[in-house]
Tab-separated table of C-alpha atoms in Angstrom:
chain	number	residue	atom	x	y	z
A	1	UNK	CA	187.807	177.837	164.543
A	2	UNK	CA	186.964	175.108	167.110
A	3	UNK	CA	186.474	171.385	166.735
A	4	UNK	CA	184.500	169.467	169.340
A	5	UNK	CA	183.994	165.748	169.330
A	6	UNK	CA	182.182	163.790	172.060
A	7	UNK	CA	182.568	159.835	171.972
A	8	UNK	CA	180.776	157.531	174.033
A	9	UNK	CA	182.185	154.380	175.538
A	10	UNK	CA	181.497	151.117	173.787
A	11	UNK	CA	178.094	149.866	174.203
A	12	UNK	CA	177.522	147.281	176.955
A	13	UNK	CA	174.600	146.029	174.619
A	14	UNK	CA	176.840	145.123	171.738
A	15	UNK	CA	178.757	142.582	174.140
A	16	UNK	CA	175.619	141.390	175.897
A	17	UNK	CA	173.645	140.198	172.567
A	18	UNK	CA	173.810	139.197	169.092
A	19	UNK	CA	171.142	140.535	166.686
A	20	UNK	CA	167.652	138.746	167.490
A	21	UNK	CA	165.722	137.374	164.802
A	22	UNK	CA	162.015	137.804	163.773
A	23	UNK	CA	159.222	135.974	165.034
A	24	UNK	CA	159.174	132.550	162.951
A	25	UNK	CA	155.749	131.616	161.840
A	26	UNK	CA	154.117	128.533	163.575
A	27	UNK	CA	154.302	124.998	161.720
A	28	UNK	CA	151.376	124.530	159.407
A	29	UNK	CA	150.098	121.400	159.468
A	30	UNK	CA	148.292	120.129	156.219
A	31	UNK	CA	146.409	116.568	156.479
A	32	UNK	CA	148.095	113.796	154.103
A	33	UNK	CA	144.609	113.499	152.351
A	34	UNK	CA	144.419	117.648	151.803
A	35	UNK	CA	147.430	117.160	149.123
A	36	UNK	CA	145.870	114.021	147.303
A	37	UNK	CA	143.388	113.570	144.395
A	38	UNK	CA	139.960	114.965	144.795
A	39	UNK	CA	137.055	112.356	144.507
A	40	UNK	CA	137.345	110.244	141.596
A	41	UNK	CA	134.372	111.316	139.544
A	42	UNK	CA	134.180	110.874	135.469
A	43	UNK	CA	133.415	114.495	134.874
A	44	UNK	CA	136.846	115.639	136.430
A	45	UNK	CA	140.572	114.815	135.163
A	46	UNK	CA	143.366	115.419	137.102
A	47	UNK	CA	145.301	117.783	134.748
A	48	UNK	CA	146.408	121.270	136.109
A	49	UNK	CA	143.907	123.740	136.098
A	50	UNK	CA	144.843	126.452	133.158
A	51	UNK	CA	145.340	130.199	134.194
A	52	UNK	CA	143.151	131.339	131.647
A	53	UNK	CA	140.450	128.432	132.305
A	54	UNK	CA	137.685	130.492	130.324
A	55	UNK	CA	139.937	129.773	126.921
A	56	UNK	CA	138.695	126.195	127.599
A	57	UNK	CA	135.193	127.312	126.105
A	58	UNK	CA	136.358	128.548	122.668
A	59	UNK	CA	134.262	131.391	122.470
A	60	UNK	CA	135.798	134.472	121.621
A	61	UNK	CA	133.028	137.020	122.624
A	62	UNK	CA	133.422	135.385	126.003
A	63	UNK	CA	137.282	136.224	125.976
A	64	UNK	CA	136.870	139.706	125.076
A	65	UNK	CA	134.254	140.133	127.900
A	66	UNK	CA	136.639	138.738	130.279
A	67	UNK	CA	139.300	140.831	129.052
A	68	UNK	CA	137.216	144.003	129.170
A	69	UNK	CA	136.403	143.016	132.811
A	70	UNK	CA	140.027	142.801	133.859
A	71	UNK	CA	140.965	146.177	132.236
A	72	UNK	CA	138.029	148.325	133.738
A	73	UNK	CA	136.369	146.695	136.964
A	74	UNK	CA	136.171	149.085	139.961
A	75	UNK	CA	136.925	146.331	142.258
A	76	UNK	CA	140.259	145.537	140.789
A	77	UNK	CA	141.143	149.329	140.717
A	78	UNK	CA	140.357	149.418	144.385
A	79	UNK	CA	142.780	146.192	144.768
A	80	UNK	CA	145.609	147.532	142.444
A	81	UNK	CA	145.403	151.033	145.272
A	82	UNK	CA	145.753	148.800	148.284
A	83	UNK	CA	148.215	146.872	146.818
A	84	UNK	CA	150.010	149.928	146.067
A	85	UNK	CA	149.773	151.711	149.511
A	86	UNK	CA	151.087	148.302	150.970
A	87	UNK	CA	154.215	148.576	148.852
A	88	UNK	CA	154.733	151.980	149.922
A	89	UNK	CA	154.629	150.854	153.554
A	90	UNK	CA	156.821	148.372	152.770
A	91	UNK	CA	159.418	150.802	151.479
A	92	UNK	CA	158.945	153.092	154.579
A	93	UNK	CA	159.791	150.195	156.785
A	94	UNK	CA	163.122	149.053	154.958
A	95	UNK	CA	164.287	152.788	155.037
A	96	UNK	CA	163.631	152.987	158.775
A	97	UNK	CA	166.697	150.620	158.644
A	98	UNK	CA	169.119	153.319	157.249
A	99	UNK	CA	170.831	156.465	158.646
A	100	UNK	CA	168.310	159.487	158.382
A	101	UNK	CA	169.889	162.536	157.577
A	102	UNK	CA	168.812	166.005	158.142
A	103	UNK	CA	170.289	169.385	156.771
A	104	UNK	CA	169.502	173.039	158.982
A	105	UNK	CA	170.124	176.410	158.373
A	106	UNK	CA	169.552	179.512	160.100
A	107	UNK	CA	170.172	183.330	159.807
A	108	UNK	CA	170.619	185.265	163.210
A	109	UNK	CA	170.796	189.198	162.876
A	110	UNK	CA	172.935	190.776	165.432
A	111	UNK	CA	171.135	194.345	165.313
A	112	UNK	CA	170.559	195.832	169.186
A	113	UNK	CA	168.872	198.388	167.665
A	114	UNK	CA	166.342	196.417	165.787
A	115	UNK	CA	166.509	198.949	163.133
A	116	UNK	CA	167.340	197.940	159.439
A	117	UNK	CA	170.534	198.951	158.246
A	118	UNK	CA	173.535	198.025	155.957
A	119	UNK	CA	176.013	197.125	159.030
A	120	UNK	CA	173.263	194.914	160.656
A	121	UNK	CA	173.957	192.267	157.495
A	122	UNK	CA	177.435	192.154	158.070
A	123	UNK	CA	176.859	191.534	161.829
A	124	UNK	CA	174.922	188.791	161.257
A	125	UNK	CA	175.427	185.025	161.899
A	126	UNK	CA	174.720	182.578	159.388
A	127	UNK	CA	174.555	178.756	160.536
A	128	UNK	CA	174.443	175.434	158.751
A	129	UNK	CA	174.324	172.003	160.134
A	130	UNK	CA	173.835	168.312	158.802
A	131	UNK	CA	172.628	165.698	161.298
A	132	UNK	CA	172.226	162.478	160.989
A	133	UNK	CA	170.573	159.373	163.311
A	134	UNK	CA	170.896	155.846	162.950
A	135	UNK	CA	169.049	153.108	164.827
A	136	UNK	CA	171.594	150.337	164.742
A	137	UNK	CA	168.492	147.425	165.494
A	138	UNK	CA	170.632	145.236	167.490
A	139	UNK	CA	167.371	143.279	168.565
A	140	UNK	CA	165.814	143.060	165.291
A	141	UNK	CA	162.818	145.303	165.804
A	142	UNK	CA	163.149	147.115	162.521
A	143	UNK	CA	164.077	144.165	160.603
A	144	UNK	CA	161.068	142.018	161.918
A	145	UNK	CA	159.079	145.275	161.114
A	146	UNK	CA	160.175	145.037	157.731
A	147	UNK	CA	159.569	141.584	157.198
A	148	UNK	CA	155.799	142.132	158.527
A	149	UNK	CA	155.548	145.089	155.579
A	150	UNK	CA	156.899	142.499	153.187
A	151	UNK	CA	154.501	139.864	154.401
A	152	UNK	CA	151.223	142.755	154.464
A	153	UNK	CA	152.008	143.517	150.711
A	154	UNK	CA	152.260	139.994	149.597
A	155	UNK	CA	149.118	139.239	151.440
A	156	UNK	CA	147.776	142.070	149.574
A	157	UNK	CA	149.131	140.925	146.149
A	158	UNK	CA	147.234	137.822	146.952
A	159	UNK	CA	143.783	139.405	147.837
A	160	UNK	CA	144.333	141.207	144.500
A	161	UNK	CA	144.615	137.598	143.011
A	162	UNK	CA	141.443	136.750	144.561
A	163	UNK	CA	139.601	139.756	143.178
A	164	UNK	CA	140.622	139.085	139.773
A	165	UNK	CA	139.258	135.306	140.309
A	166	UNK	CA	136.051	136.590	141.326
A	167	UNK	CA	135.922	139.069	138.379
A	168	UNK	CA	136.725	136.418	135.799
A	169	UNK	CA	134.142	134.109	137.557
A	170	UNK	CA	131.648	136.457	137.817
A	171	UNK	CA	132.052	137.400	134.145
A	172	UNK	CA	132.046	134.137	132.762
A	173	UNK	CA	128.561	133.088	135.389
A	174	UNK	CA	127.003	136.147	133.870
A	175	UNK	CA	127.913	135.539	130.402
A	176	UNK	CA	126.740	131.789	130.747
A	177	UNK	CA	123.320	132.948	132.339
A	178	UNK	CA	122.760	135.378	129.473
A	179	UNK	CA	123.353	132.681	126.916
A	180	UNK	CA	121.158	130.199	128.751
A	181	UNK	CA	118.341	132.628	129.573
A	182	UNK	CA	118.428	133.254	125.935
A	183	UNK	CA	117.807	129.417	125.046
A	184	UNK	CA	115.193	128.987	127.857
A	185	UNK	CA	113.231	132.156	126.385
A	186	UNK	CA	113.331	130.340	122.959
A	187	UNK	CA	112.293	127.002	124.609
A	188	UNK	CA	109.562	128.870	126.504
A	189	UNK	CA	107.947	130.200	123.983
A	190	UNK	CA	108.192	127.521	121.712
A	191	UNK	CA	106.245	125.630	124.492
A	192	UNK	CA	103.751	128.302	124.580
A	193	UNK	CA	102.859	128.297	120.986
A	194	UNK	CA	102.086	124.912	121.115
A	195	UNK	CA	100.225	125.195	123.847
A	196	UNK	CA	98.110	127.567	122.063
A	197	UNK	CA	97.836	125.405	119.221
A	198	UNK	CA	96.270	122.846	121.574
A	199	UNK	CA	93.821	125.558	122.926
A	200	UNK	CA	92.672	126.197	119.552
A	201	UNK	CA	92.493	122.245	118.783
A	202	UNK	CA	90.126	121.958	122.110
A	203	UNK	CA	87.968	124.984	121.078
A	204	UNK	CA	87.262	123.116	117.538
A	205	UNK	CA	86.493	120.219	119.546
A	206	UNK	CA	84.010	121.743	121.705
A	207	UNK	CA	82.296	123.346	118.677
A	208	UNK	CA	81.863	120.348	117.250
A	209	UNK	CA	80.601	118.711	120.725
A	210	UNK	CA	83.385	116.597	121.107
A	211	UNK	CA	84.600	118.082	124.437
A	212	UNK	CA	82.917	119.758	127.384
A	213	UNK	CA	84.270	123.279	128.509
A	214	UNK	CA	85.844	121.429	131.279
A	215	UNK	CA	88.614	120.197	128.681
A	216	UNK	CA	88.694	124.015	127.233
A	217	UNK	CA	89.479	125.510	130.730
A	218	UNK	CA	92.170	122.670	131.386
A	219	UNK	CA	94.058	123.520	128.172
A	220	UNK	CA	93.695	127.168	128.605
A	221	UNK	CA	95.277	127.148	131.967
A	222	UNK	CA	97.990	125.011	130.726
A	223	UNK	CA	98.500	127.372	127.793
A	224	UNK	CA	98.371	130.493	130.555
A	225	UNK	CA	100.924	128.685	132.432
A	226	UNK	CA	103.215	128.345	129.540
A	227	UNK	CA	103.710	131.919	128.788
A	228	UNK	CA	104.095	132.565	132.549
A	229	UNK	CA	107.667	130.732	132.172
A	230	UNK	CA	108.838	133.357	129.849
A	231	UNK	CA	109.173	136.503	131.818
A	232	UNK	CA	111.350	135.387	134.571
A	233	UNK	CA	113.874	134.367	131.674
A	234	UNK	CA	113.684	137.382	130.355
A	235	UNK	CA	114.324	139.013	133.599
A	236	UNK	CA	117.230	136.715	134.456
A	237	UNK	CA	118.435	137.577	130.636
A	238	UNK	CA	118.639	141.086	131.478
A	239	UNK	CA	119.856	141.093	134.728
A	240	UNK	CA	122.742	138.936	133.211
A	241	UNK	CA	123.544	141.739	131.005
A	242	UNK	CA	123.605	144.422	133.663
A	243	UNK	CA	126.099	142.367	135.773
A	244	UNK	CA	128.439	142.127	132.699
A	245	UNK	CA	127.995	146.069	132.320
A	246	UNK	CA	128.968	146.575	135.888
A	247	UNK	CA	131.858	144.215	135.789
A	248	UNK	CA	133.317	146.518	132.967
A	249	UNK	CA	132.722	149.463	135.102
A	250	UNK	CA	129.888	150.701	133.286
A	251	UNK	CA	126.416	151.916	134.362
A	252	UNK	CA	124.062	149.055	134.042
A	253	UNK	CA	122.026	151.154	131.435
A	254	UNK	CA	124.713	150.568	128.722
A	255	UNK	CA	124.084	146.971	128.677
A	256	UNK	CA	121.119	147.617	126.611
A	257	UNK	CA	123.456	148.473	123.951
A	258	UNK	CA	125.446	145.481	123.876
A	259	UNK	CA	125.397	142.974	120.943
A	260	UNK	CA	125.735	139.792	122.300
A	261	UNK	CA	124.567	136.776	120.502
A	262	UNK	CA	124.337	133.021	121.730
A	263	UNK	CA	121.830	130.392	121.333
A	264	UNK	CA	123.105	128.268	124.608
A	265	UNK	CA	125.291	128.546	127.488
A	266	UNK	CA	128.904	127.452	126.479
A	267	UNK	CA	129.791	124.124	127.592
A	268	UNK	CA	133.259	122.161	128.083
A	269	UNK	CA	133.941	119.423	125.606
A	270	UNK	CA	135.807	117.340	128.019
A	271	UNK	CA	136.274	116.569	131.507
A	272	UNK	CA	136.778	119.262	133.812
A	273	UNK	CA	140.799	119.450	134.880
A	274	UNK	CA	141.147	120.006	138.482
A	275	UNK	CA	144.384	119.021	139.607
A	276	UNK	CA	144.899	117.838	143.166
A	277	UNK	CA	144.935	119.360	146.680
A	278	UNK	CA	148.474	120.374	146.832
A	279	UNK	CA	148.266	122.492	143.902
A	280	UNK	CA	144.961	123.750	144.984
A	281	UNK	CA	146.596	125.226	148.391
A	282	UNK	CA	149.282	126.441	146.249
A	283	UNK	CA	147.065	128.531	144.038
A	284	UNK	CA	144.068	129.629	145.904
A	285	UNK	CA	144.660	133.428	146.631
A	286	UNK	CA	142.724	133.213	149.647
A	287	UNK	CA	144.868	130.610	150.932
A	288	UNK	CA	147.966	132.167	150.089
A	289	UNK	CA	146.750	135.438	151.650
A	290	UNK	CA	145.888	133.447	155.146
A	291	UNK	CA	149.568	132.192	155.102
A	292	UNK	CA	151.168	135.677	154.344
A	293	UNK	CA	149.154	137.003	157.237
A	294	UNK	CA	150.233	134.447	159.345
A	295	UNK	CA	153.790	135.262	158.452
A	296	UNK	CA	153.253	138.817	159.246
A	297	UNK	CA	151.703	138.274	162.642
A	298	UNK	CA	154.963	136.307	163.411
A	299	UNK	CA	157.185	138.948	162.622
A	300	UNK	CA	155.132	141.281	164.692
A	301	UNK	CA	155.942	138.704	167.299
A	302	UNK	CA	159.745	139.873	166.738
A	303	UNK	CA	158.777	143.670	167.129
A	304	UNK	CA	157.122	142.961	170.375
A	305	UNK	CA	160.001	140.899	171.666
A	306	UNK	CA	162.719	143.877	170.881
A	307	UNK	CA	160.610	145.857	173.107
A	308	UNK	CA	162.108	143.954	175.881
A	309	UNK	CA	165.591	145.127	175.346
A	310	UNK	CA	167.168	148.593	174.982
A	311	UNK	CA	166.959	150.791	171.931
A	312	UNK	CA	170.387	152.143	170.420
A	313	UNK	CA	170.530	154.981	168.532
A	314	UNK	CA	173.570	156.461	166.938
A	315	UNK	CA	173.574	160.298	166.055
A	316	UNK	CA	175.838	163.073	165.249
A	317	UNK	CA	176.002	166.713	164.021
A	318	UNK	CA	178.703	168.330	161.434
A	319	UNK	CA	178.348	172.147	160.520
A	320	UNK	CA	179.340	175.900	160.802
A	321	UNK	CA	177.736	176.862	164.133
A	322	UNK	CA	178.052	180.409	165.358
A	323	UNK	CA	180.726	180.892	163.257
A	324	UNK	CA	182.999	177.827	163.779
A	325	UNK	CA	182.985	174.350	162.765
A	326	UNK	CA	181.573	171.588	165.172
A	327	UNK	CA	181.389	167.735	165.194
A	328	UNK	CA	179.475	165.873	167.689
A	329	UNK	CA	178.629	162.199	167.634
A	330	UNK	CA	177.209	160.492	170.832
A	331	UNK	CA	174.878	157.282	171.186
A	332	UNK	CA	171.266	157.198	172.527
A	333	UNK	CA	170.365	154.270	174.586
A	334	UNK	CA	166.242	154.183	175.806
A	335	UNK	CA	165.181	151.264	177.950
A	336	UNK	CA	161.803	150.753	179.417
A	337	UNK	CA	163.323	149.344	182.687
A	338	UNK	CA	161.912	147.904	185.110
A	339	UNK	CA	158.394	148.750	184.352
A	340	UNK	CA	158.177	145.779	181.257
A	341	UNK	CA	154.528	145.608	181.952
A	342	UNK	CA	153.354	147.449	178.607
A	343	UNK	CA	156.030	145.347	176.698
A	344	UNK	CA	154.918	142.199	178.167
A	345	UNK	CA	151.242	143.165	177.363
A	346	UNK	CA	152.540	143.967	173.611
A	347	UNK	CA	153.984	140.609	173.830
A	348	UNK	CA	150.682	138.860	174.568
A	349	UNK	CA	148.619	140.880	172.205
A	350	UNK	CA	150.968	139.771	169.283
A	351	UNK	CA	151.303	136.263	170.031
A	352	UNK	CA	147.033	136.220	170.192
A	353	UNK	CA	147.210	137.699	166.823
A	354	UNK	CA	149.396	135.071	165.834
A	355	UNK	CA	147.151	132.378	166.995
A	356	UNK	CA	144.188	134.102	165.223
A	357	UNK	CA	146.209	134.016	161.746
A	358	UNK	CA	147.128	130.295	162.231
A	359	UNK	CA	143.554	129.621	162.705
A	360	UNK	CA	142.643	131.589	159.886
A	361	UNK	CA	144.979	129.849	157.893
A	362	UNK	CA	143.223	126.528	158.960
A	363	UNK	CA	139.890	127.917	157.794
A	364	UNK	CA	141.011	129.132	154.579
A	365	UNK	CA	142.670	125.809	153.635
A	366	UNK	CA	139.516	123.809	154.836
A	367	UNK	CA	137.018	126.046	152.998
A	368	UNK	CA	139.560	125.837	149.732
A	369	UNK	CA	139.030	121.918	150.164
A	370	UNK	CA	135.392	121.801	151.120
A	371	UNK	CA	134.481	124.238	147.986
A	372	UNK	CA	136.191	121.812	145.571
A	373	UNK	CA	134.802	118.735	147.073
A	374	UNK	CA	131.105	119.900	147.184
A	375	UNK	CA	131.327	121.834	143.799
A	376	UNK	CA	132.754	118.509	142.158
A	377	UNK	CA	129.813	116.642	144.111
A	378	UNK	CA	127.289	119.145	142.722
A	379	UNK	CA	128.847	119.283	139.410
A	380	UNK	CA	128.665	115.158	138.714
A	381	UNK	CA	125.202	115.192	140.300
A	382	UNK	CA	123.725	117.763	137.652
A	383	UNK	CA	125.575	115.941	134.933
A	384	UNK	CA	123.694	112.834	135.562
A	385	UNK	CA	120.373	114.766	136.207
A	386	UNK	CA	120.651	116.834	132.575
A	387	UNK	CA	121.456	113.482	130.908
A	388	UNK	CA	118.167	111.857	132.628
A	389	UNK	CA	116.479	115.215	131.769
A	390	UNK	CA	117.359	115.026	128.095
A	391	UNK	CA	116.144	111.501	127.803
A	392	UNK	CA	112.809	112.455	129.435
A	393	UNK	CA	112.535	115.069	127.157
A	394	UNK	CA	113.106	113.471	124.223
A	395	UNK	CA	110.193	110.733	125.248
A	396	UNK	CA	108.057	113.615	125.965
A	397	UNK	CA	108.379	114.827	122.535
A	398	UNK	CA	107.481	111.367	121.331
A	399	UNK	CA	104.660	111.047	123.468
A	400	UNK	CA	103.398	114.361	122.105
A	401	UNK	CA	103.768	113.777	118.510
A	402	UNK	CA	102.271	110.233	118.814
A	403	UNK	CA	99.124	111.419	120.575
A	404	UNK	CA	98.878	114.364	118.337
A	405	UNK	CA	98.478	111.991	115.543
A	406	UNK	CA	96.115	109.597	117.619
A	407	UNK	CA	93.551	112.924	118.215
A	408	UNK	CA	93.793	114.019	114.555
A	409	UNK	CA	92.849	110.025	113.429
A	410	UNK	CA	90.257	110.215	116.085
A	411	UNK	CA	91.174	107.537	117.964
A	412	UNK	CA	92.107	109.623	121.045
A	413	UNK	CA	90.250	112.522	122.913
A	414	UNK	CA	91.763	115.943	123.244
A	415	UNK	CA	92.334	115.829	127.049
A	416	UNK	CA	95.007	113.048	126.027
A	417	UNK	CA	96.833	115.294	123.984
A	418	UNK	CA	96.297	118.394	126.680
A	419	UNK	CA	98.397	115.755	129.005
A	420	UNK	CA	100.863	115.065	126.487
A	421	UNK	CA	101.568	118.841	125.555
A	422	UNK	CA	101.993	119.407	129.622
A	423	UNK	CA	104.452	116.590	130.106
A	424	UNK	CA	106.480	118.069	127.115
A	425	UNK	CA	106.403	121.395	128.416
A	426	UNK	CA	107.153	120.683	131.722
A	427	UNK	CA	110.162	118.155	130.531
A	428	UNK	CA	111.394	120.946	127.910
A	429	UNK	CA	111.701	123.628	130.848
A	430	UNK	CA	113.277	121.303	133.063
A	431	UNK	CA	115.809	120.362	130.787
A	432	UNK	CA	116.704	124.062	130.183
A	433	UNK	CA	117.001	124.802	133.998
A	434	UNK	CA	119.350	121.799	134.114
A	435	UNK	CA	121.476	122.985	131.453
A	436	UNK	CA	121.983	126.735	133.001
A	437	UNK	CA	122.242	124.905	136.447
A	438	UNK	CA	125.241	122.866	134.806
A	439	UNK	CA	126.951	125.840	133.208
A	440	UNK	CA	126.654	127.686	136.779
A	441	UNK	CA	128.098	124.677	138.241
A	442	UNK	CA	131.063	124.499	135.813
A	443	UNK	CA	132.123	127.959	136.809
A	444	UNK	CA	131.474	127.919	140.450
A	445	UNK	CA	133.943	124.731	140.346
A	446	UNK	CA	136.602	126.919	138.370
A	447	UNK	CA	136.298	129.539	140.888
A	448	UNK	CA	136.706	127.275	143.801
A	449	UNK	CA	139.815	125.980	141.984
A	450	UNK	CA	141.273	129.493	142.022
A	451	UNK	CA	142.131	129.494	138.382
A	452	UNK	CA	142.870	132.433	136.538
A	453	UNK	CA	144.960	134.688	138.441
A	454	UNK	CA	148.774	134.716	137.444
A	455	UNK	CA	147.932	136.428	134.120
A	456	UNK	CA	146.566	139.299	136.024
A	457	UNK	CA	149.363	139.556	138.364
A	458	UNK	CA	151.925	139.821	135.557
A	459	UNK	CA	149.861	142.077	133.811
A	460	UNK	CA	150.391	144.794	136.018
């Protein structure tokens, strides 16, 4: 048995450098005002946003719909699969830093005549060997790659949280639109019925010679307009059902079998909790995703920097070769020198991507702050508008009631009652539409606040 061992001299690279670290993310500057309180409005409070914010509505039917969407939504399944792929890439990058081993074997038949015989088996050679290779990563190329892969996985996890926020918000939005449209249908039909009664009354007055056909045409046109207001609300109600079905991963046709019942859109009983800017930037999934993408881009700068230096790989083999025992160990040094143009180009590309990721973080931060501030302004304005419309509807109801009484007593013409009914119809429909807009504004604001993501991340 022979033994041959080949060892290289100490590597100059070990004396020339220490391990180089990965690229460090550039400093992200958050303006002081960004972390402060949002606009001081009576509709909002500085209380932190609950994780399961939809439970503030205290509606068991809504809770069940949200949980069903989170359990079967198709977009969430895509996001989970993407996260699994990113985590697998991380494991691959981490494993690349460890030695790799390979076991090989071969059977060589020593039979010059190429004729099968019992003697040929005894004259064969059986070779088996184990090889090992280890990139010692002196300059941090593999470590930077692993850091980039980890940041990619964390960015994908933040993207999953963003999908979950969207699924919850879309489900709640569809539910409040379904409920608001149901109420709107009831109100619109009630107004249409009142207009039909006005038509009958004016026709009676026409028969008695108290009014002309002009008044009949006016009240009939108003009645038809009132009936026309019902159909759009019915379409909106069905569309909301179809969205709920698809959010749950079901065909829209199944929505027609849903047994949902609600008389009005759910509303918060108190001020809406919004927290502050610091909590928002820590909570919003898109901001966290942008920050992790920046970290990944910075780590890839470290990968590009390592290409300026030699790559050192230690390899060895041990086994039975040609009937004898052999062991071989040797280093392999590779260095693209003096042509460093490819490495410089790769470095420039990595730095450009890093700057783009930094700008992307700025965009995400500013977008998050803008959406919350504009959402608060819209919500506050709609709340004030809703109160005024409620007062208008109440006064229109009183106007219509008093006008009808005067018409019955003969103190006013039927045309005055037509005008009163038209005023009431307009006020009621405006109030119903404002109720819907107010409920939608609440959900939009919760979505901008980025609530409802941690529960989903832990449930996986």
